[in-house]
mmCIF file of C-alpha atoms and ligand atoms in Angstrom:
data_model
loop_
_atom_site.group_PDB
_atom_site.id
_atom_site.type_symbol
_atom_site.label_atom_id
_atom_site.label_comp_id
_atom_site.label_asym_id
_atom_site.label_seq_id
_atom_site.Cartn_x
_atom_site.Cartn_y
_atom_site.Cartn_z
ATOM 1 C CA MET A 2 -50.953 -24.712 -50.853
ATOM 2 C CA PHE A 3 -47.951 -25.671 -52.977
ATOM 3 C CA ILE A 4 -47.378 -29.398 -53.603
ATOM 4 C CA THR A 5 -44.564 -30.719 -55.787
ATOM 5 C CA PHE A 6 -44.112 -34.210 -57.216
ATOM 6 C CA GLU A 7 -40.657 -35.716 -57.681
ATOM 7 C CA GLY A 8 -39.122 -38.991 -58.837
ATOM 8 C CA ILE A 9 -37.012 -40.489 -61.571
ATOM 9 C CA GLU A 10 -38.435 -40.949 -65.108
ATOM 10 C CA GLY A 11 -41.434 -43.255 -65.461
ATOM 11 C CA THR A 12 -42.723 -43.174 -61.884
ATOM 12 C CA GLY A 13 -46.181 -41.917 -62.958
ATOM 13 C CA LYS A 14 -45.931 -38.348 -61.685
ATOM 14 C CA SER A 15 -48.286 -36.865 -64.314
ATOM 15 C CA THR A 16 -50.904 -39.581 -63.736
ATOM 16 C CA GLN A 17 -50.806 -38.989 -60.002
ATOM 17 C CA ILE A 18 -50.989 -35.233 -60.446
ATOM 18 C CA GLU A 19 -54.140 -35.610 -62.570
ATOM 19 C CA LEU A 20 -55.761 -37.983 -60.059
ATOM 20 C CA LEU A 21 -54.988 -35.613 -57.181
ATOM 21 C CA LYS A 22 -56.314 -32.636 -59.157
ATOM 22 C CA ALA A 23 -59.624 -34.447 -59.751
ATOM 23 C CA HIS A 24 -59.832 -35.359 -56.086
ATOM 24 C CA LEU A 25 -59.180 -31.789 -54.914
ATOM 25 C CA GLU A 26 -61.681 -30.370 -57.409
ATOM 26 C CA THR A 27 -64.415 -32.571 -55.981
ATOM 27 C CA GLN A 28 -63.715 -30.776 -52.682
ATOM 28 C CA GLY A 29 -64.347 -27.445 -54.390
ATOM 29 C CA ARG A 30 -60.754 -26.333 -54.620
ATOM 30 C CA ARG A 31 -59.271 -24.498 -57.563
ATOM 31 C CA VAL A 32 -56.178 -26.291 -58.791
ATOM 32 C CA LEU A 33 -53.341 -25.281 -61.096
ATOM 33 C CA VAL A 34 -51.233 -28.010 -62.590
ATOM 34 C CA THR A 35 -47.825 -26.956 -63.849
ATOM 35 C CA LEU A 36 -44.373 -28.355 -64.492
ATOM 36 C CA GLU A 37 -40.618 -27.777 -64.640
ATOM 37 C CA PRO A 38 -38.928 -27.257 -66.880
ATOM 38 C CA GLY A 39 -41.431 -25.483 -69.141
ATOM 39 C CA GLY A 40 -44.158 -24.041 -66.883
ATOM 40 C CA SER A 41 -43.859 -20.497 -68.206
ATOM 41 C CA ARG A 42 -43.729 -19.088 -71.785
ATOM 42 C CA ILE A 43 -39.961 -18.543 -71.555
ATOM 43 C CA GLY A 44 -39.597 -21.812 -69.726
ATOM 44 C CA ALA A 45 -41.125 -23.674 -72.664
ATOM 45 C CA GLU A 46 -38.221 -22.391 -74.796
ATOM 46 C CA LEU A 47 -35.706 -23.494 -72.110
ATOM 47 C CA ARG A 48 -37.339 -26.929 -71.956
ATOM 48 C CA ARG A 49 -36.700 -27.459 -75.645
ATOM 49 C CA VAL A 50 -33.022 -26.618 -75.212
ATOM 50 C CA LEU A 51 -32.700 -28.733 -72.050
ATOM 51 C CA LEU A 52 -34.319 -31.925 -73.250
ATOM 52 C CA SER A 53 -33.403 -32.189 -76.911
ATOM 53 C CA LEU A 54 -31.090 -35.049 -77.735
ATOM 54 C CA GLU A 55 -29.419 -32.660 -80.182
ATOM 55 C CA ASN A 56 -27.959 -30.837 -77.172
ATOM 56 C CA ARG A 57 -25.926 -33.689 -75.800
ATOM 57 C CA ASP A 58 -22.964 -31.282 -75.579
ATOM 58 C CA LEU A 59 -24.656 -29.073 -72.965
ATOM 59 C CA CYS A 60 -22.167 -28.969 -70.037
ATOM 60 C CA ALA A 61 -23.285 -29.707 -66.468
ATOM 61 C CA ARG A 62 -22.978 -26.102 -65.226
ATOM 62 C CA ALA A 63 -24.768 -24.589 -68.174
ATOM 63 C CA GLU A 64 -27.570 -27.142 -67.724
ATOM 64 C CA LEU A 65 -27.802 -26.185 -64.043
ATOM 65 C CA PHE A 66 -28.229 -22.490 -64.773
ATOM 66 C CA LEU A 67 -30.898 -23.122 -67.412
ATOM 67 C CA TYR A 68 -32.939 -25.152 -64.905
ATOM 68 C CA LEU A 69 -32.513 -22.355 -62.352
ATOM 69 C CA ALA A 70 -33.554 -19.707 -64.871
ATOM 70 C CA ASP A 71 -36.624 -21.759 -65.751
ATOM 71 C CA ARG A 72 -37.451 -22.004 -62.031
ATOM 72 C CA ALA A 73 -37.013 -18.314 -61.243
ATOM 73 C CA GLN A 74 -39.277 -17.338 -64.168
ATOM 74 C CA HIS A 75 -41.861 -19.977 -63.319
ATOM 75 C CA VAL A 76 -42.069 -18.954 -59.662
ATOM 76 C CA ALA A 77 -42.369 -15.272 -60.493
ATOM 77 C CA GLN A 78 -44.792 -15.528 -63.335
ATOM 78 C CA VAL A 79 -46.904 -18.633 -62.607
ATOM 79 C CA VAL A 80 -46.561 -20.274 -59.195
ATOM 80 C CA ARG A 81 -46.551 -17.244 -56.849
ATOM 81 C CA PRO A 82 -49.480 -15.443 -58.607
ATOM 82 C CA ALA A 83 -51.594 -18.669 -58.509
ATOM 83 C CA LEU A 84 -50.914 -19.213 -54.799
ATOM 84 C CA GLU A 85 -51.721 -15.549 -54.093
ATOM 85 C CA ALA A 86 -55.039 -16.071 -55.951
ATOM 86 C CA GLY A 87 -55.888 -18.928 -53.564
ATOM 87 C CA GLN A 88 -55.238 -21.825 -55.911
ATOM 88 C CA VAL A 89 -53.688 -25.164 -54.939
ATOM 89 C CA VAL A 90 -50.617 -25.549 -57.137
ATOM 90 C CA LEU A 91 -49.499 -29.019 -58.163
ATOM 91 C CA CYS A 92 -46.073 -28.955 -59.806
ATOM 92 C CA ASP A 93 -44.410 -31.775 -61.726
ATOM 93 C CA ARG A 94 -40.728 -31.426 -60.563
ATOM 94 C CA PHE A 95 -39.230 -28.510 -58.683
ATOM 95 C CA VAL A 96 -36.134 -27.774 -56.538
ATOM 96 C CA ASP A 97 -35.421 -31.359 -55.563
ATOM 97 C CA SER A 98 -35.011 -32.397 -59.222
ATOM 98 C CA THR A 99 -32.046 -30.065 -59.399
ATOM 99 C CA VAL A 100 -30.420 -31.647 -56.336
ATOM 100 C CA ALA A 101 -31.194 -35.206 -57.496
ATOM 101 C CA TYR A 102 -30.105 -34.800 -61.151
ATOM 102 C CA GLN A 103 -27.484 -32.074 -61.182
ATOM 103 C CA ALA A 104 -25.886 -32.985 -57.806
ATOM 104 C CA TYR A 105 -26.342 -36.717 -57.298
ATOM 105 C CA GLY A 106 -26.622 -37.472 -61.046
ATOM 106 C CA ARG A 107 -23.996 -35.123 -62.519
ATOM 107 C CA GLY A 108 -21.740 -34.765 -59.483
ATOM 108 C CA LEU A 109 -22.165 -31.067 -58.575
ATOM 109 C CA ASP A 110 -22.284 -30.155 -54.864
ATOM 110 C CA ALA A 111 -25.700 -30.699 -53.284
ATOM 111 C CA ASP A 112 -25.407 -27.987 -50.632
ATOM 112 C CA MET A 113 -24.283 -25.441 -53.177
ATOM 113 C CA LEU A 114 -27.303 -26.281 -55.347
ATOM 114 C CA HIS A 115 -29.576 -25.959 -52.320
ATOM 115 C CA GLY A 116 -28.282 -22.385 -51.960
ATOM 116 C CA LEU A 117 -28.809 -21.680 -55.679
ATOM 117 C CA ASN A 118 -32.339 -23.092 -55.406
ATOM 118 C CA SER A 119 -33.092 -20.570 -52.641
ATOM 119 C CA LEU A 120 -31.952 -17.787 -54.889
ATOM 120 C CA ALA A 121 -34.246 -19.074 -57.672
ATOM 121 C CA VAL A 122 -37.354 -19.601 -55.561
ATOM 122 C CA ASP A 123 -37.028 -16.337 -53.597
ATOM 123 C CA GLY A 124 -38.552 -17.772 -50.407
ATOM 124 C CA LEU A 125 -41.247 -19.894 -52.074
ATOM 125 C CA TRP A 126 -40.599 -23.503 -50.982
ATOM 126 C CA PRO A 127 -43.194 -26.279 -51.353
ATOM 127 C CA ASP A 128 -45.528 -27.045 -48.434
ATOM 128 C CA LEU A 129 -45.294 -30.737 -49.362
ATOM 129 C CA THR A 130 -43.200 -32.754 -51.779
ATOM 130 C CA ILE A 131 -44.320 -36.215 -52.790
ATOM 131 C CA LEU A 132 -41.432 -38.434 -53.860
ATOM 132 C CA LEU A 133 -42.644 -41.322 -56.031
ATOM 133 C CA ASP A 134 -40.029 -43.970 -55.479
ATOM 134 C CA LEU A 135 -39.419 -46.756 -58.007
ATOM 135 C CA GLU A 136 -36.479 -48.919 -59.071
ATOM 136 C CA ALA A 137 -34.483 -47.138 -61.809
ATOM 137 C CA GLU A 138 -34.719 -50.024 -64.208
ATOM 138 C CA VAL A 139 -38.527 -50.159 -64.062
ATOM 139 C CA GLY A 140 -38.947 -46.366 -64.405
ATOM 140 C CA LEU A 141 -36.494 -46.016 -67.230
ATOM 141 C CA THR A 142 -38.049 -48.830 -69.265
ATOM 142 C CA ARG A 143 -41.457 -47.201 -68.906
ATOM 143 C CA ALA A 144 -40.156 -43.772 -69.865
ATOM 144 C CA VAL A 145 -38.335 -44.943 -72.959
ATOM 145 C CA ALA A 146 -41.444 -46.848 -74.100
ATOM 146 C CA ARG A 147 -43.597 -43.718 -73.507
ATOM 147 C CA ASN A 148 -41.271 -41.436 -75.466
ATOM 148 C CA GLN A 149 -41.173 -43.876 -78.364
ATOM 149 C CA ALA A 150 -44.975 -44.201 -78.376
ATOM 150 C CA GLU A 151 -45.336 -40.415 -78.384
ATOM 151 C CA GLY A 152 -42.591 -39.876 -80.988
ATOM 152 C CA LYS A 153 -40.585 -37.703 -78.518
ATOM 153 C CA THR A 154 -37.313 -39.617 -78.476
ATOM 154 C CA VAL A 155 -35.272 -36.849 -80.105
ATOM 155 C CA ALA A 156 -37.166 -33.824 -78.766
ATOM 156 C CA GLU A 157 -37.294 -34.916 -75.131
ATOM 157 C CA GLY A 158 -34.927 -37.859 -74.846
ATOM 158 C CA ARG A 159 -31.696 -36.377 -73.407
ATOM 159 C CA PHE A 160 -32.207 -37.831 -69.932
ATOM 160 C CA GLU A 161 -33.729 -41.128 -71.058
ATOM 161 C CA ALA A 162 -30.502 -41.647 -73.004
ATOM 162 C CA GLU A 163 -28.491 -41.553 -69.767
ATOM 163 C CA SER A 164 -27.291 -44.844 -68.306
ATOM 164 C CA LEU A 165 -29.102 -46.943 -65.747
ATOM 165 C CA ALA A 166 -26.292 -46.109 -63.276
ATOM 166 C CA PHE A 167 -27.083 -42.384 -63.712
ATOM 167 C CA HIS A 168 -30.768 -42.927 -62.937
ATOM 168 C CA ASP A 169 -29.952 -45.093 -59.940
ATOM 169 C CA ARG A 170 -27.717 -42.316 -58.570
ATOM 170 C CA VAL A 171 -30.618 -39.907 -59.058
ATOM 171 C CA ARG A 172 -32.954 -42.262 -57.209
ATOM 172 C CA GLN A 173 -30.539 -42.709 -54.333
ATOM 173 C CA GLY A 174 -30.040 -38.910 -54.277
ATOM 174 C CA TYR A 175 -33.755 -38.339 -53.901
ATOM 175 C CA LYS A 176 -33.804 -40.783 -50.970
ATOM 176 C CA ALA A 177 -30.864 -39.121 -49.280
ATOM 177 C CA TRP A 178 -32.468 -35.695 -49.751
ATOM 178 C CA ALA A 179 -35.812 -36.914 -48.386
ATOM 179 C CA ALA A 180 -34.004 -38.146 -45.299
ATOM 180 C CA ARG A 181 -32.557 -34.633 -44.864
ATOM 181 C CA PHE A 182 -35.973 -32.942 -45.116
ATOM 182 C CA PRO A 183 -38.359 -35.553 -43.677
ATOM 183 C CA GLN A 184 -41.079 -33.058 -42.802
ATOM 184 C CA ARG A 185 -41.457 -31.697 -46.327
ATOM 185 C CA ILE A 186 -40.470 -34.644 -48.575
ATOM 186 C CA ARG A 187 -42.654 -37.727 -48.175
ATOM 187 C CA SER A 188 -41.813 -40.871 -50.098
ATOM 188 C CA VAL A 189 -44.508 -43.065 -51.666
ATOM 189 C CA ASP A 190 -43.879 -46.511 -53.132
ATOM 190 C CA ALA A 191 -44.665 -46.126 -56.849
ATOM 191 C CA SER A 192 -44.577 -49.822 -57.762
ATOM 192 C CA GLY A 193 -48.286 -50.437 -57.096
ATOM 193 C CA THR A 194 -51.429 -49.668 -59.086
ATOM 194 C CA PRO A 195 -52.216 -46.045 -60.004
ATOM 195 C CA GLU A 196 -55.270 -46.083 -57.713
ATOM 196 C CA GLY A 197 -53.318 -47.527 -54.783
ATOM 197 C CA ILE A 198 -50.631 -44.916 -55.195
ATOM 198 C CA ALA A 199 -53.269 -42.164 -55.480
ATOM 199 C CA ALA A 200 -54.795 -43.327 -52.182
ATOM 200 C CA ALA A 201 -51.371 -43.075 -50.496
ATOM 201 C CA VAL A 202 -50.933 -39.575 -51.943
ATOM 202 C CA ARG A 203 -54.382 -38.489 -50.629
ATOM 203 C CA ARG A 204 -53.467 -39.784 -47.185
ATOM 204 C CA LEU A 205 -50.568 -37.267 -47.181
ATOM 205 C CA VAL A 206 -52.403 -34.344 -48.766
ATOM 206 C CA ASP A 207 -55.836 -34.412 -47.139
ATOM 207 C CA PRO A 208 -54.703 -33.828 -43.512
ATOM 208 C CA LEU A 209 -52.538 -30.929 -44.629
ATOM 209 C CA LEU A 210 -55.376 -29.302 -46.598
ATOM 210 C CA ALA A 211 -57.826 -29.872 -43.766
ATOM 211 C CA GLU A 212 -55.698 -27.451 -41.747
ATOM 212 C CA THR A 213 -56.137 -24.677 -44.278
ATOM 213 C CA ARG A 214 -59.423 -22.924 -44.941
ATOM 214 C CA LEU A 215 -61.298 -23.743 -48.105
ATOM 215 C CA ASN A 216 -60.371 -20.478 -49.727
ATOM 216 C CA ALA A 217 -60.772 -21.287 -53.413
HETATM 217 P P1 LIG B 16 -39.940 -34.572 -67.552
HETATM 218 O O1 LIG B 16 -40.637 -33.308 -67.389
HETATM 219 O O2 LIG B 16 -40.420 -35.327 -68.744
HETATM 220 O O3 LIG B 16 -39.861 -35.363 -66.276
HETATM 221 O O4 LIG B 16 -38.456 -34.237 -67.954
HETATM 222 C C1 LIG B 16 -37.686 -33.327 -67.320
HETATM 223 C C2 LIG B 16 -36.251 -33.843 -67.278
HETATM 224 O O5 LIG B 16 -35.432 -32.790 -66.746
HETATM 225 C C3 LIG B 16 -36.105 -35.031 -66.368
HETATM 226 O O6 LIG B 16 -35.280 -35.949 -66.985
HETATM 227 C C4 LIG B 16 -35.363 -34.492 -65.168
HETATM 228 C C5 LIG B 16 -34.665 -33.252 -65.666
HETATM 229 N N1 LIG B 16 -34.515 -32.194 -64.688
HETATM 230 C C6 LIG B 16 -33.276 -31.907 -64.144
HETATM 231 O O7 LIG B 16 -32.287 -32.577 -64.492
HETATM 232 N N2 LIG B 16 -33.141 -30.900 -63.258
HETATM 233 C C7 LIG B 16 -34.228 -30.100 -62.852
HETATM 234 O O8 LIG B 16 -34.062 -29.203 -62.040
HETATM 235 C C8 LIG B 16 -35.524 -30.438 -63.428
HETATM 236 C C9 LIG B 16 -36.718 -29.563 -63.047
HETATM 237 C C10 LIG B 16 -35.611 -31.444 -64.309
#
């Protein structure tokens, strides 16, 4: 089972992934938590290039291909082997981030990026995508505060430095894309408490997992 988490900055994706991981482990499942960009060894190098504030001059098309390269490597080396070994894979960002950020955020064509995503994932699409939805202003304020607290403003701050208008376009893009794939992408209101959000996430995941055998 392959579950991805999406949303703008500061929606609490990593907190929710950890809460879901703990929940699934109590059911006896083996869980791999991973992320994009940076989920493979080579991807970690690409992540540094992609997120450093020093690379503000990275052009939109080059940025796109680096995300796709990160994805292709991550699928081949990490995600597919884990799924084949019977693990549940929880991934922080995947294909829909490229559509939301590089298409709706940067202005590239969404359908073209959907085609490039298929090339990168080589048939491996998520079984379920949880979209944590939050107002851009709230998410961005949280993300900037987190980066400052962790001293990551320069190393990881390229997107947090984008305007509020950019992040709002990304949010609206996610919503539009979720409406296009309503079976796979399920939106959860991320403005509540972490425990309330986690309960909403479990209501989406548990029925899906109940259909699959406990094979971990
Ligand atoms: P994060 O892992 O801290 O969320 O940061 C990853 C950043 O990269 C985030 O701002 C969104 C951006 N991103 C894209 O623009 N396109 C992509 O395909 C992915 C995976 C991430």
